[in-house]
XYZ file of C-alpha atoms in Angstrom:
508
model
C 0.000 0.000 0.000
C 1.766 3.019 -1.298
C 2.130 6.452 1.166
C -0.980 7.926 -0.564
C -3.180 5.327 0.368
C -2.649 4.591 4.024
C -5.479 4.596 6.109
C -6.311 7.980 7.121
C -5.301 9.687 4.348
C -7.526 11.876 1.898
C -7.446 9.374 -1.291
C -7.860 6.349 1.193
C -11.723 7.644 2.490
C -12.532 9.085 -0.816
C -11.525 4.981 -2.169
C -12.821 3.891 1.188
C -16.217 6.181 2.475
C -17.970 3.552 4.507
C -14.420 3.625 6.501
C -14.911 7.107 7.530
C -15.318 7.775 11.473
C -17.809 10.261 12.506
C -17.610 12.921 15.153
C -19.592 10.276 17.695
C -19.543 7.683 15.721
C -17.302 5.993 18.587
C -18.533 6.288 22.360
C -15.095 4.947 22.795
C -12.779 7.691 21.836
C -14.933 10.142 22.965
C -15.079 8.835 26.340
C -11.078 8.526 26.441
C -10.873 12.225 25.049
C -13.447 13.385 27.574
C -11.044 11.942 30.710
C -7.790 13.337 29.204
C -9.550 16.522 28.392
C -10.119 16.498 32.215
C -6.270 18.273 32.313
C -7.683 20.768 29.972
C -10.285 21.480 32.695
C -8.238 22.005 35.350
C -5.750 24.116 33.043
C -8.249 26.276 32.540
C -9.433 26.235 35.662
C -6.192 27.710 37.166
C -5.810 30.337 34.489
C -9.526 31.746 35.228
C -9.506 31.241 39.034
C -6.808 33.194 40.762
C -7.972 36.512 39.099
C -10.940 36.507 40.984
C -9.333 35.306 44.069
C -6.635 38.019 44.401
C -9.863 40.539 44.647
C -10.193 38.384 48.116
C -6.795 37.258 48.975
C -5.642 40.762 49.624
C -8.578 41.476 52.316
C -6.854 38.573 54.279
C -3.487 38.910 54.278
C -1.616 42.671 54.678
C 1.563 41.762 52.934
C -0.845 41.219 49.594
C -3.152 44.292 50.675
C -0.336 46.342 50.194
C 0.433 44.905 46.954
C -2.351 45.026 45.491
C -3.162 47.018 42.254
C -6.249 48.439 42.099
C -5.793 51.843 39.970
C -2.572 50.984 37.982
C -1.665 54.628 37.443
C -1.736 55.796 40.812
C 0.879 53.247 42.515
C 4.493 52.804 42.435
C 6.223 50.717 40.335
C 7.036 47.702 43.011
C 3.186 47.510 43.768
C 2.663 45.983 40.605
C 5.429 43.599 40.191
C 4.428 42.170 43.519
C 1.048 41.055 42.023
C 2.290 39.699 39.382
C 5.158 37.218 41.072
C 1.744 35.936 42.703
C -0.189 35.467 39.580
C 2.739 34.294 37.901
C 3.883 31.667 40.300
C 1.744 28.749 38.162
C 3.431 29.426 35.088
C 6.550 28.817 36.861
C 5.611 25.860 37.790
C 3.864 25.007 34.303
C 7.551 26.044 32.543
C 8.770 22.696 34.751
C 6.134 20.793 34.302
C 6.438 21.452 30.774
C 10.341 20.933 30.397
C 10.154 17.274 32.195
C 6.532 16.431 30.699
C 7.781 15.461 27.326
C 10.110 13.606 28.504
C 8.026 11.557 31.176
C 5.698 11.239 28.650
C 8.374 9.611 26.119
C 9.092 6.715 28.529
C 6.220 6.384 30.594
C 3.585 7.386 28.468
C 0.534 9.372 28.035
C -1.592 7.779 30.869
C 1.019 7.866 33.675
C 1.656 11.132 32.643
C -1.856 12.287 33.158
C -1.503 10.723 36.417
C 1.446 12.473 38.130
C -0.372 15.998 36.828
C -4.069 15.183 38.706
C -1.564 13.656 42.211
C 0.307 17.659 41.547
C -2.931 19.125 40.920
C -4.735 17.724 44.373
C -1.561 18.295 47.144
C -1.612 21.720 45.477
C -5.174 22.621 46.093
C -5.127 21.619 49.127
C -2.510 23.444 50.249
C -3.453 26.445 48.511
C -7.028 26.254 50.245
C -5.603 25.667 53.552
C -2.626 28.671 53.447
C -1.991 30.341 56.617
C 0.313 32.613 54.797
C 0.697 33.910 51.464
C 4.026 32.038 51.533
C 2.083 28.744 51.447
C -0.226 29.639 48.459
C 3.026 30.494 46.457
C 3.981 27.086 46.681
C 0.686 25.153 45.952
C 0.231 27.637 42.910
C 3.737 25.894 41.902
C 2.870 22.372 42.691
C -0.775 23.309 40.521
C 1.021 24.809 37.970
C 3.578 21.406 38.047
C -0.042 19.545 36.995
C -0.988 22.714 34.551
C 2.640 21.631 32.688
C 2.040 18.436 32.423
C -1.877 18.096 31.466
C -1.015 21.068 28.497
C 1.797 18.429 27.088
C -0.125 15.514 27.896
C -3.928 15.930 27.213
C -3.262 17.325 23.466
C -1.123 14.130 22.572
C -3.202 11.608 24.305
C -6.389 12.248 22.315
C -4.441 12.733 19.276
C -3.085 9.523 19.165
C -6.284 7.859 19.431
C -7.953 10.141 17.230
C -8.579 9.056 13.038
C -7.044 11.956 10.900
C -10.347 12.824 10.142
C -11.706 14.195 13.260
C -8.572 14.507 15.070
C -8.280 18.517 14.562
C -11.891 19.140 16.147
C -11.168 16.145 19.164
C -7.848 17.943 20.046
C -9.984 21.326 19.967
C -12.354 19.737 22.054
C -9.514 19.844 24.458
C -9.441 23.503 23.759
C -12.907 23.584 24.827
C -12.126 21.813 28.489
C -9.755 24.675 28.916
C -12.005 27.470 27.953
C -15.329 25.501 29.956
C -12.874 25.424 33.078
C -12.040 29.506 32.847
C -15.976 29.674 32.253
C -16.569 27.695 35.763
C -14.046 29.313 37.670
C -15.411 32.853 36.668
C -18.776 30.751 37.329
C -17.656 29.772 40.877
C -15.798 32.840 41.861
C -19.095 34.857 41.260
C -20.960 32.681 43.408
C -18.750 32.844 46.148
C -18.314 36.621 46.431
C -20.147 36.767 49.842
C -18.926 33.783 51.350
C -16.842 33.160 53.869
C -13.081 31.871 52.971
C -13.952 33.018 49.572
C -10.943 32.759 48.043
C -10.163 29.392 49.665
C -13.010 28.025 48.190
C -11.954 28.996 44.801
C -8.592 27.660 44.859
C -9.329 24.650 46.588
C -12.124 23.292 44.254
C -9.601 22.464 41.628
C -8.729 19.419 43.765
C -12.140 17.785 42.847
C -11.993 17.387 38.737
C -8.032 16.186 39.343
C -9.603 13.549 41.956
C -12.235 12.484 39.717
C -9.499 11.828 36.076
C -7.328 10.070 38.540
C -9.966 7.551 39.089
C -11.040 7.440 35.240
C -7.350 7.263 34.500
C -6.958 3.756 36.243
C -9.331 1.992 33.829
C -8.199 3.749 30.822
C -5.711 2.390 28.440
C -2.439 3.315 27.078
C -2.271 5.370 23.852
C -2.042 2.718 21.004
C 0.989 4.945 19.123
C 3.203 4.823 22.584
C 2.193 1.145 23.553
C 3.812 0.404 19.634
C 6.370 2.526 19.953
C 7.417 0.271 23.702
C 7.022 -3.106 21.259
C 3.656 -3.549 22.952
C 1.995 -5.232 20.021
C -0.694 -7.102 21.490
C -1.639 -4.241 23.959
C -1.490 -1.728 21.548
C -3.803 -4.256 19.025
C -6.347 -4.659 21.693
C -6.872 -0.176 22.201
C -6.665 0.106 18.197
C -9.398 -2.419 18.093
C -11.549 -0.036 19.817
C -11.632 2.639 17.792
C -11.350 1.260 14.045
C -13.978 -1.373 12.975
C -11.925 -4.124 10.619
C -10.485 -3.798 7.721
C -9.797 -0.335 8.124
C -8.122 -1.769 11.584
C -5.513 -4.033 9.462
C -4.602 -0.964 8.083
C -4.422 1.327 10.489
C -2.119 -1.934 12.135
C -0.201 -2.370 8.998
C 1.038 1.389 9.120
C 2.569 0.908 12.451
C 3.768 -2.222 11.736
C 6.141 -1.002 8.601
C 6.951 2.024 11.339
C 8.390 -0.032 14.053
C 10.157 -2.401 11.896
C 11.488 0.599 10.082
C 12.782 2.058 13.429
C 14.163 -1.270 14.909
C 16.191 -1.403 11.698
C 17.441 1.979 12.036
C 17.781 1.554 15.756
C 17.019 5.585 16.396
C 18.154 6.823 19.670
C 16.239 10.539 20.168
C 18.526 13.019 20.991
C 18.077 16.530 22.298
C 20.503 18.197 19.953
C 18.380 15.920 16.884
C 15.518 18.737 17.043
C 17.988 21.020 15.960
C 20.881 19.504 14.412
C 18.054 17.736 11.730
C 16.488 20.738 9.287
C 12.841 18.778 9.148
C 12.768 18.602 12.856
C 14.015 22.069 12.972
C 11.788 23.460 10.634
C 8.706 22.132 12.827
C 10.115 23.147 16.150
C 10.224 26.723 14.910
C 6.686 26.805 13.251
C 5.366 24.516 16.143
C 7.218 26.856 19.318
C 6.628 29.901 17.448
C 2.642 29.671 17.324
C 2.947 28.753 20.831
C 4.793 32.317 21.654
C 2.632 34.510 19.264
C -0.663 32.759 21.163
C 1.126 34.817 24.767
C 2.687 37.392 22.965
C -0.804 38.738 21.643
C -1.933 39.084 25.017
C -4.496 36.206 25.877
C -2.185 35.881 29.728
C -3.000 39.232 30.226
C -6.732 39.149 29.381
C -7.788 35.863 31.426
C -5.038 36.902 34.328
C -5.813 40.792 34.540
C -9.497 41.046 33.123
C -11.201 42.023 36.591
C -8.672 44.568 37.009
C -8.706 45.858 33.469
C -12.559 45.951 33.873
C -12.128 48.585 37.118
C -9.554 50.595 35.447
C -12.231 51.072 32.869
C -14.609 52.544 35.179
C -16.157 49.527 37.089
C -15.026 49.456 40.589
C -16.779 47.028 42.497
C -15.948 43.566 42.815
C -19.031 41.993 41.739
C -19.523 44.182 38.990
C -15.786 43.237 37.638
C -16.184 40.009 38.223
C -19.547 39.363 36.720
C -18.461 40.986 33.229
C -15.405 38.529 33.199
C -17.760 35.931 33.706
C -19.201 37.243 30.630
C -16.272 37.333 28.563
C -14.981 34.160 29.762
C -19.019 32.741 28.182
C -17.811 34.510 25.118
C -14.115 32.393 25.137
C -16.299 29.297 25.220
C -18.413 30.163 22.742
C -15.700 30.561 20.407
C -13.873 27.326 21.320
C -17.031 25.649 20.175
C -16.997 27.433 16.846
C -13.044 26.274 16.669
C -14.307 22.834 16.979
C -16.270 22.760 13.918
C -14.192 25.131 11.316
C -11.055 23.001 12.279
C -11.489 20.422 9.988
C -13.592 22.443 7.603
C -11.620 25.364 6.986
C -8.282 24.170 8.141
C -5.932 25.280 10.537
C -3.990 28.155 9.015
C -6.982 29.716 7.567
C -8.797 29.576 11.040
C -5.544 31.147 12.636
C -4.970 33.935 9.667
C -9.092 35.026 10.430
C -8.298 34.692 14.110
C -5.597 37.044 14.336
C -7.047 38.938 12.123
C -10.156 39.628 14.547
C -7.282 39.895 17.421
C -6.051 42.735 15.491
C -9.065 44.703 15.042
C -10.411 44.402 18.699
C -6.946 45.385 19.993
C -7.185 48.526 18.276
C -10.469 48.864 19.886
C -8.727 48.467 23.567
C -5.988 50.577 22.311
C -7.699 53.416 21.672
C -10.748 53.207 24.602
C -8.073 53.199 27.233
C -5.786 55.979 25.948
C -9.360 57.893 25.926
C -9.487 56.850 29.549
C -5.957 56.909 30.806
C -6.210 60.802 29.227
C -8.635 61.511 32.004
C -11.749 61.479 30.251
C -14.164 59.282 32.270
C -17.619 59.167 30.475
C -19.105 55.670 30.855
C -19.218 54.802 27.121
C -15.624 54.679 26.573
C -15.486 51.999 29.588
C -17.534 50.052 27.798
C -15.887 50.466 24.657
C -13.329 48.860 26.516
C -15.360 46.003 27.587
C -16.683 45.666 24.088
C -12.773 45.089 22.862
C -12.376 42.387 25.196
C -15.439 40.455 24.212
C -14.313 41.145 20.490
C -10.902 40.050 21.050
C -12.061 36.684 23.144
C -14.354 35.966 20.114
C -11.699 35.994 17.732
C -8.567 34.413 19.486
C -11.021 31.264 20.445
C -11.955 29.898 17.538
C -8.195 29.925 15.991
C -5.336 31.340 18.358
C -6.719 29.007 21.278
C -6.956 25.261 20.221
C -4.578 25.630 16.747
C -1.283 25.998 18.231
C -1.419 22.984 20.939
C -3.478 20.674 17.735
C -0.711 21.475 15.275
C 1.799 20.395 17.878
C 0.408 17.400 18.359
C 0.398 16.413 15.055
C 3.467 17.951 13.411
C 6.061 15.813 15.063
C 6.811 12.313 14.003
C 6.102 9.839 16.921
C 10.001 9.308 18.133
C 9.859 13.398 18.647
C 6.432 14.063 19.669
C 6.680 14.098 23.052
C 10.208 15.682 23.266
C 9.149 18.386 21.073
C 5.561 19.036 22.606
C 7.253 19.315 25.799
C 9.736 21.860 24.431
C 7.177 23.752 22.469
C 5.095 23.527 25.369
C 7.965 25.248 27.801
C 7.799 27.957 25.245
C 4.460 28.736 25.207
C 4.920 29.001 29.475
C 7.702 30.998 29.496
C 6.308 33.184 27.294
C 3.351 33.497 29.590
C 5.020 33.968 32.367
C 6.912 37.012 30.703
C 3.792 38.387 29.893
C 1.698 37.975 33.622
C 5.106 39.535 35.464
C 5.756 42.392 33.009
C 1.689 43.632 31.224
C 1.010 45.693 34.552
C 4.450 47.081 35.219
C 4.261 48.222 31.624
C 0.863 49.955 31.623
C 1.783 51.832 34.810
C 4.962 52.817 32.898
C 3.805 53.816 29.327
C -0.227 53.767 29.787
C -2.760 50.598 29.401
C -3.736 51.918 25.793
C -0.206 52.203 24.859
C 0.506 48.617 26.153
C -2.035 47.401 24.100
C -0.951 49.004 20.933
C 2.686 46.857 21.559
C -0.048 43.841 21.506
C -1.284 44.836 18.524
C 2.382 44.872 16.792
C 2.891 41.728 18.030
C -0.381 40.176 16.440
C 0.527 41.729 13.233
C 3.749 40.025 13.249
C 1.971 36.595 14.352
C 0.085 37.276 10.871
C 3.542 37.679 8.966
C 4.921 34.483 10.646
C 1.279 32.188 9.990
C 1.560 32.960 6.625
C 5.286 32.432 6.003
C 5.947 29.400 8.223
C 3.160 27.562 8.713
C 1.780 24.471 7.014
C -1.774 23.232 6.272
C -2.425 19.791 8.155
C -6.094 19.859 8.110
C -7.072 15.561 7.438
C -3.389 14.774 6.944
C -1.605 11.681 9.103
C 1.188 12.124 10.672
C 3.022 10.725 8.155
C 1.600 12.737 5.837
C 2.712 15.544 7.549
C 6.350 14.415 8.425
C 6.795 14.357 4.217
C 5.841 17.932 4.251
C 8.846 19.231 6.254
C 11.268 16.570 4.152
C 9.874 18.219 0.911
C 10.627 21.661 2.931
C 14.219 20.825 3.995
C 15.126 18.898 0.942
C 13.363 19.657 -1.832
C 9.866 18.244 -3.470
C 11.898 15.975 -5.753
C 14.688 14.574 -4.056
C 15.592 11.061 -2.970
C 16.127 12.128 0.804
C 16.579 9.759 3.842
C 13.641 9.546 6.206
C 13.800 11.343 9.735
C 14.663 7.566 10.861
C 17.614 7.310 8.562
C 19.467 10.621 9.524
C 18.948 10.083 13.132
C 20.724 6.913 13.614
C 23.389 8.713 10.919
């Protein structure tokens, strides 16, 4: 069976219809990516919680009171970058979690990783909720942000691996939607707890209880079929395919990782570090792959699910209810347009979905841009606040659909299987760092220059994402990963060359 026609591809279900796998045609793999998309939950979770808690957090503890930023242009300098070591302490943890991920989910797998992430997840919730100090929340917001590393690696890869090409874009997305449904519940939760008492306990401690309950489903799931191959696992690895593809298309589906493994055992590839870039295919997909990851923090999404209560009270509305019941609105808006992402990402593709995206990004940050140097300039008439509002539900409608699930779905699938997990990791610590650079420097930087001239450095940055979308990035929309791995050979070598595989040049 020649590369065109293995199962998955395009020619194969136009030969093969019948062998085509619905959306729900399978209770099976939606059930498996329902319990990994669990990580996306809490993930999201995290990201949407603490904003709401640090409006409560401070009225308990001085050493945060005095920290706290309420009207950005009126304190110092050191007020701000005190609030954001707190908010940022997660994504410290995440960069970690991130860095070792890939690689514990290379030898271990997908399922143990899950595990380790929900065990972080639960000792640092509990801490968190039962701080005596600030001290102590610091380090549960690591140990949760340990989990947030690993279930961002782990939870893309898992369900892509048991995904068929055909619906794995909008399965992966569905993770997306996890993430986005768990900064929806957290705004949910921390508006519901406003007036009671150990508010912000509550908040943070809750994430304990959707870690406890994938740790149980993760016992009786299975391996990912890919990884259990990849290990020589044949039988185990038969039994999860067996699942998910009815026969014959199973036989082929079986047959393409058969002629993979034997290919590797003949090549006997040993993954190095210095292969992703020392090899120009894997190089070439690192930088497309990493760099989506930075442009999705680099065009400000950190700073609006981290900051949005507070950017809602610069804007004119002070109270705490009021500031965070309009988050709660925009955060409805996010998952509205992670559903929408869902469907278009096998329909329209992933680069086309990310071009409109950033596209809308660029649009509504000139919206913020211009509101907020209208406020910062003193004038305080009520419209222009919610001009500002209105920019933040634009630019949540726009990044969902394509800047939120794309980058962590083409990761996933852009890697061949003896990288994936080293590379997803890496790409993965990029997209964290990044984030982190963003949540410890967006306030310090509006106090400095103004929040309207802040987001107009936003708004260069998404243009540039544009440049770099349509220059580096391919179109993988139904492809399998094979597929996909010829793309970057036919980039690094040349459409009509005789090249080595990845395989052949790593054992070189």
């Amino acid at each position: 069976m020649g590369m065109s026609m293995n199962a998955g591809t395009s020619d194969y279900l136009k030969k093969y219809p019948e062998r085509r796998i619905s959306f729900f045609q399978s209770f099976y793999i939606v059930g498996v990516s329902f319990a990994a998309g669990i990580g996306g939950l809490l993930f999201g979770y995290d990201t949407g919680v603490i904003s709401g808690a640090l409006l409560y957090i401070n009225e308990e503890f001085e050493y945060v009171k005095k920290s706290y930023l309420l009207q950005v242009y009126s304190l110092r300098l050191i007020t701000s970058l005190k609030l954001e070591i707190i908010v940022s302490m997660a994504l410290v943890g995440a960069i970690f979690g991130a860095a070792i991920g890939g690689y514990i989910n290379d030898v271990f797998g997908r399922r143990i990783a899950t595990i380790i992430a929900d065990v972080s997840f639960i000792i640092g919730s509990v801490i968190m909720a039962l701080a005596p100090n600030p001290m102590l929340i610091i380090v549960g917001r690591f140990l949760v942000g340990l989990g947030v590393g690993f279930a961002s690696i782990t939870a893309p890869l898992y369900i892509a691996e048991v995904s068929p090409s055909e619906i794995r874009g909008g399965l992966v997305s569905a993770n997306c939607l996890m993430i986005t449904g768990g900064q929806f519940l957290s705004y949910v939760i921390n508006y519901g707890l406003t007036r009671v008492p150990g508010t912000w306990r509550w908040m943070l401690g809750l994430a304990a209880t959707p870690a406890l309950i994938q740790l149980v489903l993760m016992m009786f799931l299975p391996e990912s079929s890919r990884w259990l191959y990849h290990k020589n696992r044949k039988e185990e690895a038969t039994t999860v395919l067996s699942k998910i593809y009815p026969s014959p298309r199973l036989e082929d589906e079986i047959a393409i990782l058969e002629d993979h493994l034997e290919q590797e055992s003949k090549n006997k590839v040993k993954v190095k570090f210095s292969d992703v870039f020392k090899l120009k295919e894997i190089r070439l997909a690192f930088i497309c792959g990493a760099g989506l990851q930075a442009f999705q923090q680099f065009v400000g999404i950190s700073v609006i699910m981290y900051y949005s209560p507070i950017i809602i009270q610069m804007a004119g509305f002070k109270s705490n209810e009021s500031a965070l019941f309009l988050s709660l609105v925009v955060s409805a808006l996010n998952a509205a347009g992670t559903i929408l992402g869902i469907y278009l990402i096998d329909i329209a593709g992933r680069k086309k979905l990310v071009i409109g995206s950033l596209s809308g990004v660029v649009g509504a940050l000139i919206l913020l841009s211009v509101s907020c140097i209208i406020i910062g300039n003193g004038n305080k008439r009520q419209v222009f606040g919610w001009l500002a509002i209105a920019g933040l539900g634009v630019y949540i409608l726009f990044f969902a659909p394509g800047m939120g699930p794309v980058p962590w779905t083409l990761n996933s699938e852009i890697y061949p299987e003896e990288y994936r997990g080293l590379c997803a990791g890496m790409s993965a610590t990029v997209n964290w760092i990044s984030s982190v650079i963003m949540s410890t420097s967006f306030l310090s930087m509006a106090e400095g220059i103004g929040l309207g001239q802040s987001f107009l450095i936003l708004l260069g940055v998404a243009i540039l994402a544009i440049v770099f979308v349509i220059t580096y990035m391919p179109e993988t929309k139904g492809l399998t990963f094979e597929e996909v791995a010829d793309i970057w050979n036919q980039r690094s070598y040349g459409k009509d060359k005789n090249i080595e595989s990845i395989i052949e040049k790593a054992s070189a």
